[in-house]
């Protein structure tokens, strides 16, 4: 192009910025720590989320024979589910911006949620071990 400024196409150029959660994947982390295996993941596909939560609560309260009087399960279940969905988005997305778009949140709100619930430590721990 003579006399006009050429616009550079950087769409195929790799980014210099590498996100903290680029290598974060909860499934891979649990597989590496031998907390789960491939067979467990295959069986997990056929269990509903409600059944999985019920089984986890039953297994956790087995030692005390299920007697958890005055523990507000319903009060904290919303926060537990919210954190699980945020961890899914971070595991699935390549960066925080993409994770916030998956959840339909503003990036600033998403980052403040990560800081409030100390999810940032998981990413830095995982990236140091790679």
XYZ file of N, CA, C and O in Angstrom:
520
model
N 0.836 -1.172 0.000
C 0.000 0.000 0.000
C 0.881 1.235 0.000
O 1.641 1.467 0.918
N 0.749 2.000 -1.015
C 1.551 3.203 -1.132
C 0.743 4.395 -0.647
O -0.383 4.607 -1.056
N 1.329 5.151 0.260
C 0.687 6.369 0.726
C -0.355 6.164 1.817
O -0.905 7.108 2.322
N -0.667 4.948 2.177
C -1.645 4.686 3.239
C -0.981 3.858 4.327
O -0.076 3.075 4.072
N -1.459 4.041 5.503
C -0.920 3.282 6.621
C -1.504 1.876 6.601
O -2.712 1.694 6.539
N -0.625 0.905 6.630
C -1.077 -0.479 6.634
C -1.486 -0.882 8.045
O -0.815 -0.557 9.018
N -2.596 -1.562 8.140
C -3.077 -2.040 9.432
C -2.515 -3.441 9.643
O -2.675 -4.324 8.804
N -1.843 -3.627 10.780
C -1.251 -4.922 11.071
C -2.312 -5.865 11.602
O -3.141 -5.496 12.418
N -2.247 -7.095 11.135
C -3.158 -8.133 11.616
C -2.399 -8.981 12.618
O -1.536 -9.762 12.253
N -2.700 -8.809 13.898
C -2.023 -9.547 14.967
C -2.835 -10.737 15.459
O -2.571 -11.264 16.527
N -3.838 -11.171 14.692
C -4.707 -12.231 15.182
C -3.978 -13.575 15.304
O -4.346 -14.403 16.122
N -2.939 -13.800 14.508
C -2.211 -15.063 14.568
C -0.937 -14.969 15.402
O -0.275 -15.970 15.641
N -0.630 -13.788 15.846
C 0.576 -13.579 16.639
C 0.316 -13.994 18.088
O -0.688 -13.594 18.680
N 1.197 -14.787 18.688
C 0.978 -15.191 20.078
C 1.121 -14.005 21.024
O 1.930 -13.116 20.809
N 0.338 -14.016 22.062
C 0.351 -12.927 23.032
C 1.586 -13.019 23.918
O 2.045 -14.102 24.260
N 2.129 -11.865 24.300
C 3.275 -11.843 25.214
C 2.823 -12.066 26.645
O 3.587 -12.511 27.480
N 1.559 -11.750 26.940
C 1.017 -11.895 28.283
C 0.527 -13.326 28.487
O -0.208 -13.854 27.673
N 0.961 -13.943 29.564
C 0.493 -15.284 29.906
C -0.324 -15.174 31.185
O 0.157 -14.684 32.199
N -1.542 -15.643 31.134
C -2.448 -15.559 32.273
C -2.036 -16.527 33.374
O -1.448 -17.571 33.110
N -2.367 -16.168 34.622
C -2.066 -17.043 35.755
C -2.812 -18.361 35.679
O -2.312 -19.385 36.120
N -4.025 -18.354 35.148
C -4.786 -19.589 35.113
C -4.738 -20.291 33.766
O -5.550 -21.157 33.497
N -3.763 -19.981 32.939
C -3.622 -20.641 31.646
C -3.420 -22.144 31.821
O -3.990 -22.946 31.114
N -2.625 -22.534 32.805
C -2.337 -23.942 33.025
C -3.182 -24.561 34.128
O -2.956 -25.687 34.515
N -4.144 -23.801 34.668
C -4.944 -24.304 35.773
C -6.057 -25.198 35.245
O -6.786 -24.833 34.333
N -6.152 -26.383 35.793
C -7.246 -27.282 35.490
C -7.430 -28.163 36.716
O -6.537 -28.938 37.066
N -8.563 -28.055 37.367
C -8.803 -28.779 38.609
C -8.766 -30.287 38.393
O -8.232 -31.024 39.215
N -9.286 -30.744 37.263
C -9.282 -32.184 36.970
C -7.855 -32.707 36.887
O -7.516 -33.722 37.506
N -6.992 -32.004 36.172
C -5.594 -32.432 36.054
C -4.874 -32.368 37.395
O -4.037 -33.220 37.695
N -5.203 -31.351 38.200
C -4.589 -31.219 39.519
C -4.951 -32.408 40.403
O -4.087 -33.001 41.056
N -6.225 -32.801 40.415
C -6.666 -33.928 41.233
C -6.132 -35.251 40.710
O -5.829 -36.160 41.491
N -5.995 -35.368 39.395
C -5.392 -36.580 38.824
C -3.925 -36.698 39.225
O -3.450 -37.784 39.566
N -3.201 -35.573 39.203
C -1.789 -35.581 39.566
C -1.592 -35.933 41.040
O -0.643 -36.615 41.401
N -2.510 -35.469 41.885
C -2.432 -35.753 43.322
C -2.992 -37.123 43.687
O -3.050 -37.477 44.857
N -3.428 -37.886 42.690
C -4.008 -39.226 42.868
C -5.244 -39.215 43.764
O -5.519 -40.201 44.449
N -5.992 -38.134 43.763
C -7.247 -38.084 44.503
C -8.381 -38.692 43.687
O -9.375 -39.145 44.244
N -8.230 -38.670 42.357
C -9.194 -39.297 41.457
C -8.413 -40.039 40.385
O -7.208 -39.849 40.229
N -9.109 -40.906 39.642
C -8.484 -41.585 38.509
C -9.443 -41.558 37.317
O -10.574 -41.091 37.429
N -8.994 -42.062 36.190
C -9.789 -42.017 34.955
C -11.084 -42.814 35.102
O -12.128 -42.424 34.582
N -11.032 -43.928 35.814
C -12.220 -44.756 36.020
C -13.285 -43.993 36.811
O -14.469 -44.050 36.499
N -12.840 -43.271 37.838
C -13.762 -42.455 38.624
C -14.423 -41.391 37.756
O -15.626 -41.154 37.874
N -13.650 -40.766 36.875
C -14.201 -39.734 36.001
C -15.241 -40.306 35.042
O -16.249 -39.652 34.742
N -15.021 -41.529 34.559
C -15.991 -42.166 33.674
C -17.298 -42.454 34.411
O -18.377 -42.266 33.874
N -17.200 -42.928 35.645
C -18.401 -43.208 36.439
C -19.119 -41.919 36.826
O -20.338 -41.890 36.934
N -18.372 -40.869 37.034
C -18.922 -39.587 37.450
C -19.843 -38.987 36.386
O -20.773 -38.248 36.713
N -19.619 -39.329 35.138
C -20.436 -38.797 34.048
C -21.902 -39.201 34.170
O -22.780 -38.532 33.655
N -22.167 -40.307 34.850
C -23.521 -40.831 34.921
C -24.239 -40.469 36.223
O -25.359 -40.901 36.456
N -23.603 -39.673 37.086
C -24.203 -39.268 38.354
C -24.653 -37.816 38.240
O -23.894 -36.964 37.769
N -25.869 -37.555 38.682
C -26.359 -36.170 38.644
C -25.669 -35.354 39.726
O -25.144 -35.905 40.704
N -25.688 -34.067 39.556
C -25.055 -33.168 40.520
C -25.721 -33.281 41.893
O -25.043 -33.286 42.921
N -27.043 -33.414 41.908
C -27.778 -33.545 43.167
C -27.367 -34.827 43.902
O -27.172 -34.821 45.122
N -27.236 -35.929 43.159
C -26.817 -37.197 43.771
C -25.388 -37.108 44.289
O -25.072 -37.642 45.353
N -24.543 -36.430 43.555
C -23.144 -36.288 43.972
C -23.036 -35.490 45.276
O -22.287 -35.870 46.178
N -23.791 -34.405 45.374
C -23.770 -33.601 46.600
C -24.325 -34.405 47.767
O -23.773 -34.387 48.876
N -25.405 -35.142 47.533
C -25.986 -35.969 48.589
C -25.004 -37.028 49.064
O -24.828 -37.230 50.277
N -24.342 -37.693 48.130
C -23.346 -38.711 48.505
C -22.189 -38.102 49.287
O -21.704 -38.695 50.253
N -21.738 -36.933 48.884
C -20.644 -36.270 49.596
C -21.052 -35.917 51.024
O -20.285 -36.125 51.971
N -22.268 -35.416 51.193
C -22.750 -35.086 52.541
C -22.908 -36.345 53.393
O -22.549 -36.361 54.571
N -23.426 -37.424 52.796
C -23.587 -38.678 53.539
C -22.234 -39.257 53.949
O -22.061 -39.711 55.079
N -21.283 -39.235 53.040
C -19.951 -39.774 53.350
C -19.238 -38.917 54.400
O -18.539 -39.444 55.261
N -19.424 -37.608 54.335
C -18.761 -36.716 55.278
C -19.334 -36.824 56.689
O -18.618 -36.645 57.670
N -20.622 -37.113 56.794
C -21.254 -37.179 58.113
C -21.368 -38.599 58.644
O -21.964 -38.813 59.697
N -20.803 -39.565 57.951
C -20.900 -40.968 58.365
C -20.248 -41.218 59.726
O -20.767 -41.962 60.545
N -19.126 -40.592 59.984
C -18.407 -40.835 61.234
C -19.146 -40.295 62.456
O -18.978 -40.798 63.564
N -19.964 -39.257 62.249
C -20.732 -38.717 63.374
C -22.196 -39.135 63.281
O -23.066 -38.546 63.910
N -22.460 -40.149 62.483
C -23.789 -40.758 62.316
C -24.834 -39.757 61.839
O -25.993 -39.828 62.217
N -24.421 -38.801 61.028
C -25.344 -37.873 60.384
C -25.973 -36.837 61.283
O -26.902 -36.155 60.884
N -25.486 -36.685 62.482
C -26.109 -35.751 63.427
C -25.378 -34.405 63.405
O -24.440 -34.190 64.147
N -25.838 -33.556 62.559
C -25.282 -32.210 62.462
C -26.373 -31.200 62.787
O -26.787 -30.419 61.958
N -26.841 -31.231 64.013
C -27.889 -30.300 64.418
C -27.325 -28.889 64.497
O -26.203 -28.677 64.899
N -28.131 -27.938 64.094
C -27.803 -26.507 64.141
C -26.668 -26.112 63.204
O -26.072 -25.063 63.383
N -26.335 -26.939 62.213
C -25.361 -26.512 61.203
C -26.150 -26.011 59.998
O -26.939 -26.746 59.414
N -25.976 -24.768 59.605
C -26.803 -24.166 58.543
C -26.368 -24.575 57.132
O -25.734 -23.808 56.416
N -26.706 -25.797 56.720
C -26.352 -26.265 55.377
C -26.924 -25.369 54.285
O -26.225 -25.015 53.337
N -28.197 -25.038 54.404
C -28.828 -24.236 53.357
C -28.221 -22.845 53.248
O -28.124 -22.287 52.162
N -27.801 -22.302 54.364
C -27.214 -20.966 54.355
C -25.915 -20.935 53.555
O -25.654 -19.987 52.811
N -25.100 -21.974 53.685
C -23.792 -21.992 53.025
C -23.793 -22.717 51.681
O -22.811 -22.652 50.947
N -24.875 -23.408 51.345
C -24.900 -24.167 50.089
C -24.795 -23.248 48.872
O -24.175 -23.609 47.870
N -25.376 -22.051 48.952
C -25.292 -21.105 47.838
C -23.843 -20.714 47.567
O -23.385 -20.704 46.419
N -23.095 -20.404 48.618
C -21.694 -20.003 48.469
C -20.832 -21.167 47.956
O -19.934 -20.973 47.141
N -21.114 -22.364 48.433
C -20.360 -23.543 47.997
C -20.587 -23.792 46.514
O -19.637 -24.031 45.753
N -21.832 -23.712 46.079
C -22.146 -23.919 44.660
C -21.561 -22.815 43.788
O -21.071 -23.072 42.689
N -21.590 -21.583 44.289
C -21.041 -20.451 43.542
C -19.534 -20.630 43.340
O -19.013 -20.418 42.242
N -18.833 -21.058 44.390
C -17.396 -21.281 44.273
C -17.094 -22.416 43.294
O -16.141 -22.341 42.515
N -17.915 -23.461 43.297
C -17.716 -24.582 42.373
C -17.877 -24.135 40.916
O -17.103 -24.528 40.045
N -18.857 -23.274 40.659
C -19.082 -22.784 39.294
C -17.926 -21.886 38.856
O -17.474 -21.954 37.707
N -17.403 -21.070 39.771
C -16.260 -20.210 39.445
C -15.028 -21.070 39.143
O -14.294 -20.805 38.193
N -14.816 -22.118 39.930
C -13.676 -23.019 39.661
C -13.821 -23.710 38.312
O -12.848 -23.921 37.606
N -15.063 -24.076 37.949
C -15.295 -24.668 36.629
C -14.902 -23.685 35.541
O -14.195 -24.035 34.593
N -15.354 -22.444 35.672
C -15.057 -21.439 34.646
C -13.557 -21.209 34.526
O -13.027 -21.083 33.416
N -12.861 -21.179 35.644
C -11.409 -20.981 35.612
C -10.693 -22.180 35.010
O -9.682 -22.035 34.325
N -11.206 -23.385 35.256
C -10.593 -24.582 34.684
C -10.827 -24.663 33.183
O -9.988 -25.138 32.436
N -11.985 -24.195 32.747
C -12.360 -24.324 31.339
C -11.759 -23.219 30.469
O -11.362 -23.457 29.338
N -11.657 -22.022 31.023
C -11.209 -20.857 30.243
C -9.683 -20.752 30.232
O -8.998 -21.283 31.101
N -9.171 -20.034 29.237
C -7.731 -19.807 29.125
C -7.256 -18.647 29.982
O -6.080 -18.567 30.318
N -8.149 -17.714 30.308
C -7.770 -16.567 31.125
C -8.977 -16.082 31.922
O -10.083 -16.579 31.750
N -8.732 -15.123 32.800
C -9.804 -14.636 33.676
C -10.884 -13.893 32.902
O -12.058 -13.957 33.257
N -10.492 -13.197 31.870
C -11.478 -12.468 31.061
C -12.469 -13.446 30.443
O -13.675 -13.244 30.480
N -11.939 -14.513 29.871
C -12.800 -15.519 29.253
C -13.683 -16.200 30.307
O -14.856 -16.463 30.065
N -13.132 -16.462 31.487
C -13.916 -17.076 32.567
C -15.039 -16.148 33.013
O -16.158 -16.602 33.270
N -14.757 -14.856 33.103
C -15.802 -13.912 33.501
C -16.889 -13.826 32.432
O -18.066 -13.664 32.755
N -16.520 -13.954 31.160
C -17.514 -13.950 30.088
C -18.390 -15.198 30.139
O -19.587 -15.130 29.857
N -17.803 -16.342 30.497
C -18.584 -17.576 30.630
C -19.658 -17.412 31.697
O -20.793 -17.858 31.535
N -19.298 -16.745 32.785
C -20.225 -16.575 33.901
C -21.133 -15.357 33.757
O -22.050 -15.172 34.549
N -20.849 -14.518 32.760
C -21.663 -13.324 32.563
C -21.409 -12.254 33.611
O -22.306 -11.519 33.982
N -20.176 -12.201 34.109
C -19.797 -11.223 35.126
C -18.855 -10.196 34.522
O -18.200 -10.479 33.522
N -18.773 -9.037 35.159
C -17.738 -8.079 34.787
C -16.408 -8.628 35.279
O -16.339 -9.299 36.308
N -15.349 -8.341 34.553
C -14.037 -8.856 34.928
C -13.617 -8.363 36.311
O -13.056 -9.117 37.102
N -13.907 -7.119 36.631
C -13.539 -6.567 37.945
C -14.266 -7.299 39.073
O -13.664 -7.610 40.108
N -15.550 -7.600 38.879
C -16.308 -8.342 39.892
C -15.761 -9.759 40.039
O -15.681 -10.293 41.142
N -15.395 -10.346 38.928
C -14.850 -11.701 38.933
C -13.515 -11.752 39.681
O -13.292 -12.633 40.509
N -12.644 -10.796 39.415
C -11.340 -10.757 40.082
C -11.519 -10.495 41.578
O -10.834 -11.093 42.401
N -12.461 -9.642 41.939
C -12.689 -9.395 43.367
C -13.243 -10.656 44.041
O -12.905 -10.940 45.182
N -14.060 -11.429 43.337
C -14.568 -12.687 43.894
C -13.414 -13.667 44.118
O -13.346 -14.326 45.148
N -12.497 -13.744 43.168
C -11.331 -14.630 43.310
C -10.497 -14.222 44.522
O -10.046 -15.072 45.284
N -10.298 -12.942 44.705
C -9.523 -12.458 45.864
C -10.254 -12.717 47.180
O -9.647 -13.123 48.162
N -11.561 -12.464 47.214
C -12.335 -12.635 48.440
C -12.339 -14.080 48.927
O -12.364 -14.339 50.128
N -12.349 -15.029 48.014
C -12.437 -16.436 48.383
C -11.098 -17.169 48.288
O -11.050 -18.392 48.276
N -10.005 -16.444 48.208
C -8.647 -16.995 48.195
C -8.447 -18.065 47.120
O -7.778 -19.071 47.335
N -9.022 -17.856 45.956
C -8.819 -18.786 44.851
C -7.530 -18.482 44.108
O -7.052 -19.294 43.332
N -6.947 -17.319 44.366
C -5.724 -16.902 43.696
C -4.550 -17.802 44.063
O -3.696 -18.092 43.238
N -4.514 -18.287 45.305
C -3.412 -19.132 45.762
C -3.337 -20.445 44.982
O -2.260 -20.966 44.748
N -4.483 -20.985 44.586
C -4.483 -22.231 43.826
C -3.774 -22.072 42.488
O -3.070 -22.965 42.043
N -3.967 -20.923 41.834
C -3.357 -20.720 40.531
C -1.855 -20.557 40.645
O -1.105 -21.106 39.863
N -1.409 -19.793 41.622
C 0.029 -19.583 41.762
C 0.711 -20.872 42.198
O 1.795 -21.182 41.757
N 0.067 -21.666 43.052
C 0.627 -22.950 43.480
C 0.745 -23.900 42.293
O 1.759 -24.515 42.076
N -0.300 -23.964 41.485
C -0.316 -24.871 40.340
C 0.716 -24.462 39.296
O 1.376 -25.306 38.720
N 0.877 -23.170 39.050
C 1.819 -22.700 38.034
C 3.270 -22.896 38.467
O 4.143 -23.109 37.637
N 3.554 -22.823 39.762
C 4.929 -23.023 40.229
C 5.370 -24.475 40.075
O 6.536 -24.765 39.893
N 4.428 -25.398 40.117
C 4.769 -26.816 40.035
C 4.887 -27.304 38.597
O 5.164 -28.460 38.364
N 4.636 -26.475 37.617
C 4.695 -26.923 36.210
C 6.094 -26.842 35.683
O 6.876 -26.068 36.059
